[in-house]
Short mmCIF file of C-alpha atoms (C1' of nucleotides) in Angstrom, two decimals:
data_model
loop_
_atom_site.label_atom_id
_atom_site.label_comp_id
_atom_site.label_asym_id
_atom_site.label_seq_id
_atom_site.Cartn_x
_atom_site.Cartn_y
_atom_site.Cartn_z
CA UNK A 1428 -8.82 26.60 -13.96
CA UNK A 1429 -8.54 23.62 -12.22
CA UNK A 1430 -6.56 23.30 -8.92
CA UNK A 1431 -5.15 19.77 -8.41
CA UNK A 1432 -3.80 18.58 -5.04
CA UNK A 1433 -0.02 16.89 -5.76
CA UNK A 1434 -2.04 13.84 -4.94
CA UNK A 1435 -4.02 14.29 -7.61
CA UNK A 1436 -7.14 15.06 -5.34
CA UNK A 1437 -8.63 18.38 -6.89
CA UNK A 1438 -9.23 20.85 -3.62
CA UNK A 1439 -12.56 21.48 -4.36
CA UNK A 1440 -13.36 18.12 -2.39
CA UNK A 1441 -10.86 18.87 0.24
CA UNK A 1442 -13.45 17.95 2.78
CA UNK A 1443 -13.43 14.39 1.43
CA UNK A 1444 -10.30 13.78 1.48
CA UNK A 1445 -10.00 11.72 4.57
CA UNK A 1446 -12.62 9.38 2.97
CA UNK A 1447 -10.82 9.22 -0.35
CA UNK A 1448 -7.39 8.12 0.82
CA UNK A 1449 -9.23 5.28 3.06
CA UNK A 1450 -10.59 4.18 0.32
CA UNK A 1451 -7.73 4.23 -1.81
CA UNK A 1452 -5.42 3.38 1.16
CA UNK A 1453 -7.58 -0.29 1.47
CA UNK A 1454 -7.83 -0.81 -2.08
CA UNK A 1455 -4.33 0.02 -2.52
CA UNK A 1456 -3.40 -2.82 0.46
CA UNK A 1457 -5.87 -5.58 -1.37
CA UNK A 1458 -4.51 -5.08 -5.31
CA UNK A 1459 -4.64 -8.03 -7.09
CA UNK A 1460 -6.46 -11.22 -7.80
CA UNK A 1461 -5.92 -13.39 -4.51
CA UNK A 1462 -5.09 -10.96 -1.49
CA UNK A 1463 -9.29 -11.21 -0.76
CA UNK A 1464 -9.71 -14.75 -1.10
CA UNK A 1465 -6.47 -15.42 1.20
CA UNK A 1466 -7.89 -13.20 3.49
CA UNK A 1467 -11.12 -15.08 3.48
CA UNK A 1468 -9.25 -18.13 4.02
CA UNK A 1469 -7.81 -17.51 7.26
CA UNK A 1470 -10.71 -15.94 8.46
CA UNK A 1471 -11.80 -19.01 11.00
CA UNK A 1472 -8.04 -20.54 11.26
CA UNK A 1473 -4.28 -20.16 10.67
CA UNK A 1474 -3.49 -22.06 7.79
CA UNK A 1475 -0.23 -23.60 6.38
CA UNK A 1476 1.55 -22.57 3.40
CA UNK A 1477 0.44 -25.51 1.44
CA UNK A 1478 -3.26 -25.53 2.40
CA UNK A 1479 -3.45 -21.59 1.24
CA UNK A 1480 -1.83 -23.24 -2.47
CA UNK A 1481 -4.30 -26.11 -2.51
CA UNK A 1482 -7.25 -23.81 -1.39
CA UNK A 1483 -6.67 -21.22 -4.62
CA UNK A 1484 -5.98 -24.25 -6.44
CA UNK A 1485 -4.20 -22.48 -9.62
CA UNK A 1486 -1.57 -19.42 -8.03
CA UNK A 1487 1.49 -20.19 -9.13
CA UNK A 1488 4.12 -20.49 -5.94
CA UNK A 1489 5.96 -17.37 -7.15
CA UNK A 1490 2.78 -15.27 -6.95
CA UNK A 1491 1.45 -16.59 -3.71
CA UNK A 1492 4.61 -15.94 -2.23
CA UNK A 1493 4.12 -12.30 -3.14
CA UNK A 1494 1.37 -11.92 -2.34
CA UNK A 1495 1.77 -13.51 1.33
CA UNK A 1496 4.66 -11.15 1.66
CA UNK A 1497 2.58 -8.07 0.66
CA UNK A 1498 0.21 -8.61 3.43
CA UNK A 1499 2.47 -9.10 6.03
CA UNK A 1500 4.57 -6.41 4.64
CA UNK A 1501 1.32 -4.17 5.04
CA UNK A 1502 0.14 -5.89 8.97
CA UNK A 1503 -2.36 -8.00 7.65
CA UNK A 1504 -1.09 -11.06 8.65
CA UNK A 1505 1.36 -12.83 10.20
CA UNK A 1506 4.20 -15.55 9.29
CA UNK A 1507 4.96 -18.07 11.98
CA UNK A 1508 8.03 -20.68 10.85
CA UNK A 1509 8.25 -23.57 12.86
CA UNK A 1510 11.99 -24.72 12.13
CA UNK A 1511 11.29 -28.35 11.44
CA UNK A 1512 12.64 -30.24 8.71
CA UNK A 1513 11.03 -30.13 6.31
CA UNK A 1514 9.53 -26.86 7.40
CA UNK A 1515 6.31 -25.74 8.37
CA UNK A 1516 4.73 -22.26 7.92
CA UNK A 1517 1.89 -20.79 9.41
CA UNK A 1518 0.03 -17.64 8.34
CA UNK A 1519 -2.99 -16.46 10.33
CA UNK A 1520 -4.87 -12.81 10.74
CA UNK A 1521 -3.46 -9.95 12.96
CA UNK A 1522 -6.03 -7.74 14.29
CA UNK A 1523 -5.53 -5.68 11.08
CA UNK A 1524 -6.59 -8.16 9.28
CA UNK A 1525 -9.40 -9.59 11.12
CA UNK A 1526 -10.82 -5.66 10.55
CA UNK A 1527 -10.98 -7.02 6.95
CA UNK A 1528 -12.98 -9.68 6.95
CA UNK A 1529 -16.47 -7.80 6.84
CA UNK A 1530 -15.35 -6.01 3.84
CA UNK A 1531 -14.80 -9.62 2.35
CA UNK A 1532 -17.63 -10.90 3.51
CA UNK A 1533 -20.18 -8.16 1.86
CA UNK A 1534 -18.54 -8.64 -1.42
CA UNK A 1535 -19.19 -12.32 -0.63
CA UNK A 1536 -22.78 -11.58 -0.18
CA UNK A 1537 -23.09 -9.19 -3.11
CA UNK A 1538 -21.31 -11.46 -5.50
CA UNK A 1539 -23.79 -14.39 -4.28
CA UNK A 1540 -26.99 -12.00 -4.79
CA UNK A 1541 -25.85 -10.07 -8.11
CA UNK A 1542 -23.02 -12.05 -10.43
CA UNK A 1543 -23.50 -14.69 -12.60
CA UNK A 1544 -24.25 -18.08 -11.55
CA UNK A 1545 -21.02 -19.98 -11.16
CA UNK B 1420 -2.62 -35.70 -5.13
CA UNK B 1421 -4.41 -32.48 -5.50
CA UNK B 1422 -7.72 -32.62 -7.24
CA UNK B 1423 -8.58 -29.40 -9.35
CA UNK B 1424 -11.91 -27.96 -10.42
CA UNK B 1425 -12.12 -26.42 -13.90
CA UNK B 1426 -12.16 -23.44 -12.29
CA UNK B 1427 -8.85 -23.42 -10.32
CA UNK B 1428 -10.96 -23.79 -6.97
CA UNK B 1429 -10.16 -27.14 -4.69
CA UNK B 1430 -12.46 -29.48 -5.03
CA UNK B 1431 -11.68 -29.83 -0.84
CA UNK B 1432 -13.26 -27.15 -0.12
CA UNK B 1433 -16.48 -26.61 -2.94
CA UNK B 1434 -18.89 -25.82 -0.20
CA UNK B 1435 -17.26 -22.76 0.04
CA UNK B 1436 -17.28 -22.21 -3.51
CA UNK B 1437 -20.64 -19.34 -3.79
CA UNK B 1438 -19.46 -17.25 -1.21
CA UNK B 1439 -15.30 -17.53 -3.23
CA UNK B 1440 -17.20 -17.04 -6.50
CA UNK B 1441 -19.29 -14.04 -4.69
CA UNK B 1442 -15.65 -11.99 -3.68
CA UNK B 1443 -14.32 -12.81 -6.82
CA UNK B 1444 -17.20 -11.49 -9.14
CA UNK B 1445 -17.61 -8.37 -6.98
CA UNK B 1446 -13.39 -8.01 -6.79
CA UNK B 1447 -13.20 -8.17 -10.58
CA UNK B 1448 -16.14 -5.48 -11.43
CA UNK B 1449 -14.07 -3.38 -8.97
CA UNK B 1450 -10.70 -4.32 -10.32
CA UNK B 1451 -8.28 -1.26 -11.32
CA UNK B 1452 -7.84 2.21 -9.39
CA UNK B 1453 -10.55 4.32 -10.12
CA UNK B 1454 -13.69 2.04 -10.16
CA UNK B 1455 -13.93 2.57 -5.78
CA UNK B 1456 -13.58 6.12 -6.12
CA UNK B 1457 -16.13 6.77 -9.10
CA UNK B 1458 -18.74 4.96 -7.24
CA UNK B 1459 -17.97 6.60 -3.86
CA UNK B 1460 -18.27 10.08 -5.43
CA UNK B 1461 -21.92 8.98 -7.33
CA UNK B 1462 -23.32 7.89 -3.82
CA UNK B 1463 -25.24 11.24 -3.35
CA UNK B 1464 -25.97 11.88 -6.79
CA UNK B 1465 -25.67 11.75 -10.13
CA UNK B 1466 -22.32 13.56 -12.06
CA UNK B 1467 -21.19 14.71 -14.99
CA UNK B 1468 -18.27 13.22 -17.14
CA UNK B 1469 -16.69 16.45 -15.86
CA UNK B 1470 -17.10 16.37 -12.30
CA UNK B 1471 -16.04 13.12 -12.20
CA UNK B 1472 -13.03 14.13 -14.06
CA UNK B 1473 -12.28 16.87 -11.89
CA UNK B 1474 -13.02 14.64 -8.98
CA UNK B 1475 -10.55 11.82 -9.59
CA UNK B 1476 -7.61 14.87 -10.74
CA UNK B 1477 -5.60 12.94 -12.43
CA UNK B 1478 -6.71 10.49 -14.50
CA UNK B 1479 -6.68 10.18 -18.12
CA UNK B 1480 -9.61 10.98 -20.36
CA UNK B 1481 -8.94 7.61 -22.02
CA UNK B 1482 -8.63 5.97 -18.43
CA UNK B 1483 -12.34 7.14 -17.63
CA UNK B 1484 -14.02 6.60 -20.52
CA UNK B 1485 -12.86 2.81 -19.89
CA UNK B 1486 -13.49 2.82 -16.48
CA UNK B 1487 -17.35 4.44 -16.88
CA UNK B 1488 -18.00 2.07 -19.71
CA UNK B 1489 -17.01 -0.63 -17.72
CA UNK B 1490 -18.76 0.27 -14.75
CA UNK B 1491 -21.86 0.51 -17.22
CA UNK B 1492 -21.34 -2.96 -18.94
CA UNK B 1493 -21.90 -4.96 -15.27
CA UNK B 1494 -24.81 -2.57 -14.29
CA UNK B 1495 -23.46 -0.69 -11.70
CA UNK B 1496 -23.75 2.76 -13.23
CA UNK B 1497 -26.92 4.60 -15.83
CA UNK B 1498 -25.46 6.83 -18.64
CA UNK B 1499 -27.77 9.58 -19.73
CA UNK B 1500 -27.09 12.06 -22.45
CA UNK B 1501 -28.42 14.91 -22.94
CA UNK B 1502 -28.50 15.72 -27.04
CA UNK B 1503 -27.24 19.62 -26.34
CA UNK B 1504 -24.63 21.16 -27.89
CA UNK B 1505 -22.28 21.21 -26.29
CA UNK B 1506 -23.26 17.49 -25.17
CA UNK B 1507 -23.74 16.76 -21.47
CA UNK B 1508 -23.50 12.87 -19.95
CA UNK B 1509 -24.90 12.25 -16.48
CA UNK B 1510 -23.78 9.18 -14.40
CA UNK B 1511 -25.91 7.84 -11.40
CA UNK B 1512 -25.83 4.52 -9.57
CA UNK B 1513 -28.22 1.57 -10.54
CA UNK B 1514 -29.66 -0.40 -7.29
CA UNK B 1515 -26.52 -2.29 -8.17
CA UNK B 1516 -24.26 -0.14 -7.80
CA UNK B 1517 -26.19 0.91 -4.89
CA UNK B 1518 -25.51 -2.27 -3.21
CA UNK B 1519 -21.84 -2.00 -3.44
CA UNK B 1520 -21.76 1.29 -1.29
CA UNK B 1521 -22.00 -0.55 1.99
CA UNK B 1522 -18.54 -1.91 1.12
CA UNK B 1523 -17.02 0.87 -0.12
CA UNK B 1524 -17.93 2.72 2.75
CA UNK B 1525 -16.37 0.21 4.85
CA UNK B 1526 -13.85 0.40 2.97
CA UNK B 1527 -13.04 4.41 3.60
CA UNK B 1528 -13.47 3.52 7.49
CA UNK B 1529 -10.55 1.02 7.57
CA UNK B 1530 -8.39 2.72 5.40
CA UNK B 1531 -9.37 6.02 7.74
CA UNK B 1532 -8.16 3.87 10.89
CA UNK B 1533 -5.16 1.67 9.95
CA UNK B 1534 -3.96 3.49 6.73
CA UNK B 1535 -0.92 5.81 7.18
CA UNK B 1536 -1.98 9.40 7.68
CA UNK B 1537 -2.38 11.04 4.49
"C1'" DC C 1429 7.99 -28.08 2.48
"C1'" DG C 1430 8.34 -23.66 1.47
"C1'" DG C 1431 10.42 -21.09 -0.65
"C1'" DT C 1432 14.05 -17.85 -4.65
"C1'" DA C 1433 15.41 -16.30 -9.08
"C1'" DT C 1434 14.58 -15.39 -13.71
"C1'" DC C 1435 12.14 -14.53 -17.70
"C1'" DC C 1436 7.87 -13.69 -20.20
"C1'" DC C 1437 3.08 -12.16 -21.09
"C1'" DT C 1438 -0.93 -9.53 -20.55
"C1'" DA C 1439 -4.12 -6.07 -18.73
"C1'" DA C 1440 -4.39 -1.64 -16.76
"C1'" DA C 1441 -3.17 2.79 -16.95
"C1'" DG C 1442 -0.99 7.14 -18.81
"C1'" DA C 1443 0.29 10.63 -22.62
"C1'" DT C 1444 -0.87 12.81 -26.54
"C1'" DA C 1445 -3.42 14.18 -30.50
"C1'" DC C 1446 -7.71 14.66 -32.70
"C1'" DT C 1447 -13.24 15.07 -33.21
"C1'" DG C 1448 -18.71 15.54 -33.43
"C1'" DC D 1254 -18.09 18.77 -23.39
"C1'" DA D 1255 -17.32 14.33 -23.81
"C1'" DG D 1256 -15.43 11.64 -25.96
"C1'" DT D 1257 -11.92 8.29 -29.78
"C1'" DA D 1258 -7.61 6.58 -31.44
"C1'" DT D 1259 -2.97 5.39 -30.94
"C1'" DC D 1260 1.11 4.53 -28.67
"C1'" DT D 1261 3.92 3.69 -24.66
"C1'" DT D 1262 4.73 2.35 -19.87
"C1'" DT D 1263 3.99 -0.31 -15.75
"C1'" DA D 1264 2.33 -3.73 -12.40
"C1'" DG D 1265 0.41 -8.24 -11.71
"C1'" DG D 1266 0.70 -12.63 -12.54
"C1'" DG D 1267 2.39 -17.16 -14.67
"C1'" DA D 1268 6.09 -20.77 -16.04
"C1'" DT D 1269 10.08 -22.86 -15.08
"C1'" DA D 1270 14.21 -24.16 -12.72
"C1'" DC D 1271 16.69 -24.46 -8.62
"C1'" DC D 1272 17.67 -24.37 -3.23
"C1'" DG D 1273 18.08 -24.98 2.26
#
DNA sequence: CGGTATCCCTAAAGATACTG
DNA sequence: CAGTATCTTTAGGGATACCG
């Protein structure tokens, strides 16, 4: 008989729990296609709304929205409007975020050493 | 006007196009719930379909067979059966897979510090 | 410029039933 | 035990049109 946690976690791991939900907790935070390569963008700067579009090159502006409000939504960055006309928004890491960027970076590195050419 | 590779990436900014194609390979053989998770519980050693099952709780049979075959399609994980009746299937990391623990252990570590206690 | 709002499409995941 | 097969549901993402 098996005896499931209501988070679906079965008890006999109970010990790795903490573990689990980190992991599941970060991957949960970074779903998605983009949220790692925005990240990686604002690693070294804040960028501007328009230079995070022209940077993925093909997100459509209704997904990039999303997705920019899913990471501030979550702490990972943060939205600066500057109320010009025409406007001008800034995104750049908090210190959530920053905490990212070695995650991104390894996958980098892995990606370089084990995918396919590109 | 904006100038477009093939490949959706900026043409502005193709020096940084390994280390974008790097997060993006290793993002999408990790894409989906489960894939994180698997690998964190083969890090010690090698599992049965069952354990894994009863590892995970509640995920779908059909769910993990996808998942596992996946997983075994980019190299990341060794399938062994063992002809018995009733069959047995043991999973273990490749050196591949190997590689990727690094991150997901990183992973666990931010989620344990920033995620919401679970 | 930096968005919203709406609709559509697909891939991922779940439920259920059956099998060598 | 370790799957397959089928069907349904859901979340992510894209296309398009419009707005302050």
């Amino acid at each position: 008989m098996t005896r499931i946690c209501k988070d679906g976690f079965n008890r006999e791991f109970i010990q790795e729990k903490p573990k689990m939900y980190g992991i599941a907790y970060t991957q949960n935070i970074l779903s998605g296609r983009w949220k790692y390569l925005i990240l990686w963008f604002l690693k070294t700067k804040k960028r501007r709304y328009s230079e995070i579009k022209a940077f993925l090159g093909n997100i459509s502006q209704g997904s990039l929205t999303k997705q920019l409000r899913g990471l501030e939504a979550d702490g990972i960055i943060k939205r600066k409007v500057y109320p010009n006309i025409p406007p001008r928004v800034e995104y750049s890491l908090t210190s959530k975020g920053e905490a990212l960027i070695p995650i991104i970076d390894l996958m980098g590195e892995f990606g370089i050493e084990f995918g396919e050419k590109g």
